[in-house]
XYZ file of C-alpha atoms in Angstrom:
444
model
C -26.461 22.902 46.557
C -28.861 25.333 44.829
C -26.459 25.864 41.918
C -26.071 22.121 41.467
C -29.907 21.571 41.460
C -30.433 24.335 38.899
C -27.686 23.078 36.550
C -29.003 19.573 36.435
C -32.149 20.180 34.317
C -30.034 22.083 31.766
C -27.690 19.054 31.366
C -30.711 16.768 30.972
C -32.433 19.118 28.437
C -32.874 17.555 25.021
C -31.018 20.435 23.474
C -28.002 20.138 25.790
C -24.851 18.754 24.187
C -24.429 16.554 27.313
C -27.957 15.273 27.443
C -28.559 11.507 27.182
C -30.495 12.022 23.892
C -27.665 13.943 22.311
C -25.176 11.386 23.390
C -27.284 8.556 22.009
C -27.620 10.356 18.599
C -23.922 10.737 18.466
C -23.418 7.061 19.151
C -25.931 6.072 16.467
C -24.426 8.413 13.873
C -21.595 6.897 11.746
C -18.426 8.871 12.391
C -17.146 11.010 9.434
C -13.752 9.158 9.791
C -15.381 6.026 8.253
C -16.544 8.042 5.184
C -13.009 9.438 4.806
C -11.614 5.886 4.994
C -14.203 4.801 2.377
C -13.046 7.563 -0.044
C -9.464 6.697 0.583
C -10.269 3.044 -0.167
C -11.949 3.909 -3.416
C -9.062 6.253 -4.370
C -6.492 3.556 -3.812
C -8.542 1.052 -5.813
C -8.585 3.466 -8.773
C -4.863 4.135 -8.502
C -4.204 0.394 -8.269
C -4.901 0.002 -12.049
C -1.380 1.115 -12.939
C 0.076 -1.469 -10.540
C -1.739 -4.268 -12.458
C -0.236 -3.528 -15.803
C 3.602 -3.902 -15.736
C 3.657 -7.696 -15.614
C 1.320 -7.829 -18.544
C 3.468 -5.570 -20.708
C 6.809 -7.475 -20.626
C 6.017 -10.057 -23.435
C 3.960 -7.693 -25.726
C 6.660 -4.979 -25.625
C 9.457 -7.583 -26.167
C 7.517 -8.929 -29.202
C 6.592 -5.527 -30.781
C 9.813 -3.555 -30.242
C 12.398 -6.301 -29.703
C 13.498 -4.817 -26.346
C 15.085 -7.285 -23.973
C 13.191 -8.293 -20.848
C 15.993 -6.643 -18.851
C 15.409 -3.302 -20.617
C 11.640 -3.474 -20.003
C 12.130 -4.600 -16.412
C 14.453 -1.610 -15.898
C 11.556 0.790 -16.513
C 9.443 -1.175 -14.003
C 12.332 -0.999 -11.683
C 12.565 2.771 -11.887
C 8.832 2.981 -11.341
C 8.991 0.800 -8.232
C 11.957 2.701 -6.842
C 10.353 6.091 -7.311
C 7.111 4.729 -5.820
C 9.009 4.209 -2.640
C 11.470 7.112 -2.608
C 8.708 9.647 -3.292
C 6.523 8.425 -0.399
C 8.263 10.121 2.577
C 8.300 13.449 0.767
C 4.640 13.010 -0.175
C 3.795 12.439 3.507
C 5.499 15.662 4.385
C 3.869 17.462 1.506
C 0.442 16.309 2.785
C 1.321 17.975 6.152
C 2.163 21.217 4.166
C -0.488 21.400 1.413
C -3.167 18.865 2.587
C -4.116 15.433 1.510
C -6.578 16.431 -1.172
C -4.219 18.635 -3.242
C -1.320 16.120 -3.151
C -3.448 13.125 -4.088
C -5.350 14.909 -6.862
C -2.095 16.087 -8.460
C -0.603 12.625 -8.086
C -3.506 10.922 -9.842
C -3.265 13.468 -12.766
C 0.468 12.757 -13.166
C -0.262 9.052 -13.257
C -2.832 9.579 -15.926
C -0.485 11.700 -18.067
C 2.354 9.189 -17.742
C 0.199 6.165 -18.613
C -1.574 8.000 -21.443
C 1.641 9.091 -23.123
C 2.832 5.512 -23.439
C 0.257 5.066 -26.213
C 2.580 6.915 -28.587
C 5.969 5.640 -27.486
C 8.366 4.023 -29.919
C 11.723 3.948 -28.018
C 12.838 2.391 -24.728
C 13.825 5.785 -23.207
C 10.158 6.853 -23.594
C 9.082 3.879 -21.530
C 11.564 4.884 -18.895
C 10.279 8.505 -18.971
C 6.546 7.747 -19.038
C 6.123 4.570 -17.038
C 9.319 4.846 -14.985
C 9.517 8.558 -14.080
C 5.945 10.045 -14.373
C 3.945 7.068 -13.156
C 6.609 6.346 -10.485
C 6.434 9.852 -9.075
C 2.649 9.973 -9.203
C 2.291 6.513 -7.662
C 4.729 7.329 -4.859
C 2.556 10.133 -3.768
C -0.366 7.642 -3.632
C 1.699 5.117 -1.713
C 0.821 3.518 1.652
C 2.064 6.644 3.342
C -1.239 8.113 2.153
C -3.159 5.409 4.006
C -0.919 5.858 7.104
C -1.509 9.670 7.124
C -5.265 9.268 6.888
C -5.281 6.597 9.665
C -3.122 8.729 11.958
C -5.207 11.834 11.529
C -8.714 10.429 11.617
C -8.484 7.401 13.960
C -7.347 6.904 17.569
C -9.038 3.552 17.911
C -9.204 0.759 15.295
C -5.964 1.972 13.618
C -4.776 -1.613 12.922
C -8.075 -2.636 11.335
C -8.304 0.611 9.240
C -4.728 0.182 8.038
C -5.518 -3.321 7.017
C -8.593 -2.214 5.115
C -6.801 0.587 3.303
C -3.897 -1.705 2.429
C -6.332 -4.241 1.093
C -7.661 -1.583 -1.279
C -4.626 -2.030 -3.502
C -5.274 -5.724 -3.762
C -8.960 -4.950 -4.545
C -7.885 -2.779 -7.389
C -5.745 -5.536 -8.698
C -8.680 -7.904 -8.463
C -10.878 -5.467 -10.485
C -8.335 -4.465 -13.184
C -6.083 -7.449 -13.808
C -8.678 -9.715 -15.618
C -9.883 -6.659 -17.659
C -6.330 -5.518 -18.542
C -5.127 -9.039 -19.398
C -8.163 -9.466 -21.710
C -7.415 -6.117 -23.400
C -3.758 -7.027 -23.913
C -4.619 -10.439 -25.291
C -7.434 -9.361 -27.554
C -6.677 -5.698 -28.472
C -2.947 -5.025 -27.876
C -1.313 -3.283 -24.868
C -2.249 0.340 -25.836
C -5.966 0.166 -24.863
C -4.872 -1.159 -21.520
C -2.538 1.839 -20.990
C -5.387 4.221 -21.858
C -7.719 2.413 -19.413
C -5.185 2.895 -16.613
C -5.044 6.645 -17.408
C -8.815 6.997 -17.414
C -9.177 5.088 -14.150
C -6.739 7.484 -12.424
C -8.548 10.502 -13.745
C -11.913 9.159 -12.752
C -10.894 9.092 -9.111
C -9.872 12.842 -8.973
C -13.393 14.202 -8.486
C -13.982 11.886 -5.535
C -10.845 13.052 -3.837
C -11.512 16.781 -4.433
C -15.230 16.736 -3.376
C -15.317 14.127 -0.562
C -11.925 13.857 1.094
C -11.015 16.096 3.993
C -7.564 16.684 5.414
C -8.300 16.694 9.128
C -11.236 15.951 11.526
C -11.028 19.597 12.728
C -12.031 20.738 9.266
C -15.534 19.485 10.008
C -15.499 20.177 13.735
C -15.003 16.513 14.847
C -12.743 14.606 17.098
C -10.745 11.712 15.628
C -12.546 8.455 15.826
C -12.120 7.159 19.386
C -10.506 10.314 20.732
C -11.660 11.660 24.071
C -10.675 15.199 23.337
C -10.897 17.568 20.323
C -7.714 17.671 18.320
C -7.029 21.032 16.669
C -5.692 21.023 13.152
C -1.964 21.705 13.191
C -0.694 24.579 11.140
C 0.783 23.757 7.714
C 4.221 22.316 8.147
C 6.744 24.282 6.101
C 9.966 22.751 4.700
C 8.450 19.428 3.697
C 11.572 18.131 2.055
C 13.806 19.309 4.934
C 11.471 17.627 7.429
C 11.442 14.368 5.513
C 15.252 14.290 5.530
C 15.442 15.301 9.171
C 13.077 12.516 10.178
C 15.135 10.033 8.175
C 18.382 11.213 9.810
C 16.800 10.899 13.256
C 15.279 7.483 12.573
C 18.544 6.197 11.066
C 20.197 6.578 14.399
C 17.906 3.843 15.840
C 18.152 0.132 15.398
C 14.441 -0.560 14.776
C 14.429 1.609 11.671
C 17.108 -0.498 9.932
C 15.381 -3.734 10.907
C 12.022 -2.480 9.623
C 13.659 -1.115 6.444
C 15.482 -4.434 5.897
C 12.440 -6.583 6.391
C 10.211 -4.385 4.227
C 12.819 -4.409 1.431
C 12.541 -8.194 1.408
C 8.789 -7.834 1.512
C 8.897 -5.663 -1.676
C 11.400 -8.018 -3.342
C 9.137 -11.047 -2.800
C 5.834 -9.417 -3.791
C 5.895 -6.345 -6.132
C 9.329 -7.037 -7.550
C 8.972 -10.753 -8.086
C 5.449 -12.073 -8.204
C 3.541 -9.062 -9.474
C 6.185 -8.279 -12.166
C 7.313 -11.783 -13.217
C 4.666 -14.340 -12.304
C 2.625 -13.907 -15.593
C 5.699 -14.198 -17.866
C 7.070 -17.080 -15.806
C 3.766 -18.945 -16.027
C 3.688 -18.150 -19.754
C 7.154 -19.775 -20.013
C 5.451 -22.967 -18.861
C 2.782 -22.538 -21.637
C 0.080 -21.298 -19.285
C -2.200 -18.765 -21.131
C -1.681 -15.164 -20.137
C -5.301 -14.666 -19.090
C -5.106 -17.695 -16.799
C -1.910 -16.456 -15.165
C -3.433 -12.977 -14.773
C -6.577 -14.502 -13.268
C -4.407 -16.297 -10.643
C -2.855 -12.945 -9.700
C -6.373 -11.514 -9.321
C -7.216 -14.384 -7.016
C -4.203 -13.489 -4.941
C -5.884 -10.060 -4.670
C -9.100 -11.711 -3.329
C -7.270 -13.504 -0.562
C -4.979 -10.541 0.093
C -8.052 -8.534 1.073
C -8.991 -11.163 3.655
C -5.391 -11.589 4.871
C -4.643 -7.916 5.265
C -7.802 -7.022 7.079
C -7.293 -10.053 9.361
C -3.706 -8.903 9.869
C -4.996 -5.459 10.987
C -7.345 -7.209 13.424
C -4.390 -9.332 14.757
C -2.167 -6.233 15.039
C -4.672 -4.665 17.381
C -4.413 -7.685 19.661
C -0.958 -9.346 19.315
C 2.700 -8.365 19.290
C 3.494 -6.910 15.905
C 7.091 -8.196 15.580
C 5.932 -11.826 16.156
C 3.278 -11.464 13.512
C 5.891 -10.192 11.066
C 8.163 -13.223 11.725
C 5.346 -15.632 11.083
C 4.213 -13.846 7.893
C 7.725 -13.842 6.394
C 8.486 -17.416 7.332
C 5.271 -18.691 5.654
C 5.906 -16.566 2.556
C 9.388 -17.966 2.174
C 8.217 -21.542 2.474
C 5.550 -20.957 -0.248
C 8.020 -19.386 -2.683
C 10.398 -22.378 -2.440
C 7.599 -24.641 -3.725
C 6.434 -22.341 -6.564
C 8.870 -23.578 -9.353
C 7.503 -27.102 -8.948
C 3.863 -25.902 -9.328
C 4.150 -23.973 -12.676
C 2.507 -25.936 -15.521
C 0.549 -25.406 -18.694
C -2.762 -25.738 -16.830
C -3.905 -24.657 -13.338
C -3.715 -27.656 -10.992
C -4.978 -27.886 -7.372
C -1.501 -27.404 -5.834
C -1.158 -24.128 -7.704
C -4.581 -23.032 -6.406
C -3.469 -23.837 -2.872
C -0.259 -21.730 -3.396
C -2.268 -18.804 -4.686
C -4.645 -18.918 -1.677
C -1.784 -19.346 0.843
C 0.429 -16.733 -0.744
C -2.509 -14.338 -1.243
C -3.353 -14.346 2.477
C 0.181 -13.176 3.193
C 0.739 -10.761 0.247
C 0.781 -7.524 2.203
C -0.321 -8.751 5.579
C 3.007 -7.275 6.720
C 1.873 -3.747 6.384
C -0.380 -3.311 9.566
C 2.275 -4.642 11.976
C 5.065 -2.620 10.272
C 2.901 0.558 10.483
C 2.164 -0.314 14.169
C 5.866 -0.707 14.896
C 6.661 2.626 13.194
C 3.902 4.248 15.373
C 5.177 2.607 18.508
C 8.809 3.731 18.045
C 8.454 7.085 16.192
C 5.110 8.633 17.403
C 4.079 11.771 15.434
C 6.724 11.216 12.773
C 5.614 7.678 12.183
C 3.889 8.406 8.766
C 7.052 9.891 7.389
C 9.228 7.135 8.894
C 6.875 4.607 7.374
C 7.346 6.431 4.031
C 11.052 5.799 4.294
C 10.451 2.217 5.299
C 8.192 1.947 2.265
C 11.011 3.428 0.136
C 13.172 0.461 1.230
C 10.271 -1.852 0.255
C 10.253 -0.435 -3.285
C 14.023 -0.360 -3.665
C 13.979 -4.151 -2.830
C 11.108 -4.538 -5.303
C 12.908 -2.542 -7.974
C 16.130 -4.543 -7.571
C 14.418 -7.886 -7.916
C 12.136 -6.673 -10.791
C 15.326 -5.795 -12.687
C 17.369 -8.900 -11.683
C 14.396 -11.065 -12.389
C 14.362 -9.908 -16.012
C 18.184 -10.252 -16.225
C 18.054 -13.724 -14.717
C 15.371 -14.792 -17.269
C 17.482 -13.492 -20.126
C 20.642 -15.181 -18.751
C 19.308 -18.599 -17.594
C 16.156 -18.908 -19.590
C 14.211 -19.579 -16.341
C 13.076 -17.742 -13.153
C 13.832 -20.583 -10.789
C 16.917 -19.088 -9.182
C 14.909 -15.935 -8.362
C 12.126 -17.866 -6.647
C 14.590 -19.848 -4.504
C 16.625 -16.681 -3.678
C 13.467 -14.835 -2.549
C 12.433 -17.791 -0.354
C 15.799 -17.531 1.423
C 15.510 -13.852 1.855
C 12.084 -14.256 3.520
C 13.635 -16.618 6.064
C 16.213 -13.890 6.871
C 13.370 -11.319 7.222
C 11.620 -13.597 9.797
C 14.694 -13.589 11.919
C 15.195 -9.814 11.571
C 11.599 -9.199 12.716
C 12.243 -11.116 15.964
C 15.257 -8.983 16.731
C 13.265 -5.707 16.697
C 13.107 -4.577 20.435
C 9.901 -3.574 22.069
C 9.797 0.053 23.091
C 9.709 0.287 26.919
C 6.438 1.559 28.263
C 6.457 5.047 29.719
C 6.951 5.055 33.489
C 3.943 6.048 35.480
C 3.951 9.524 36.987
C 4.852 9.567 40.662
C 1.992 9.758 43.110
C 1.609 13.130 44.800
C 2.983 13.174 48.321
């Protein structure tokens, strides 16, 4: 009893780490994880500039160099494919070298690739600069980056944070699309390419000075964790680990269903709407700036929809959310060919709002399902699932250009994507829930 009585004042001392005053100060102080999330958000916004440009370049490059839309779309296709295929290796490299180094190098590569397009004169140079360099750099800045930050820094609110970081890409589109479309319209496409390069470079100092790889680097627990989590040692063999995780995941049914649904997600967003909406609208005599502004409005509502999706993912079954999202997206795409016109009419505005809310709302539940089924390897598994997203996007970006050259219209691509979204809704419902771990037996 004497020992207990003597220890109590020490615990209540204002300087004690367990005192009420200290605990209250900790509760009032904003956790460092939110600052890391904010830096990640700004980084993804800066990197989103390069994702805003491809759809604006198709007509100007076709007019200046005489390249077919299929040729130009093939460079966009390579970019989108590498964006996805690089992501799982980038997630493993972040485990080996740290988030800061990988992201800083990726942004620099994006800047070099975009900047070099200023001097290009041949189609192979477009493939090299925009396809290869920007594709590799953007792949290292893919959503696997957001998944890695979320997994390391957060135990609670993961769905919400995933939604916020996913929405950053849409925010970047909102910021850069009107500016870039104005540049392309008024000053040619080259100043727009230079702007993308400068935007990527401008983010590098933020990453290097403010981003931290792990909560243990600053002596903190992850947000919501009850225990301190030591920083794991650097993981060697990044490429080998990425391939091993793929081989292990490929033996499971949920991986193929997630990869299939996310491939359709990429086909119906980045591959189709982001790449071909502006030229498709221009085919109906809508001004380029008006069409680009509609894409920017999609970005506004995408922010709302993705954050809301993260909130829903923390509370509802992820596979059912995916089914609803894909079904609604498919319905909206089936109506789009009837809405394109020289001017922006109310039905088109309704489509933009409706479609924008669903643009990448699929990401938080997909990340949650990867985490549910694959645990510590979930960021790398999601990287491979993202690779399928971008392969689907790359395929439709290329086929969309070929279809436009062959049929003189994008209608067949809109209808085909709507049907694919219906298939994705059914696939999402087939994903099985992982059985909950059995409780430990009670001691005799």
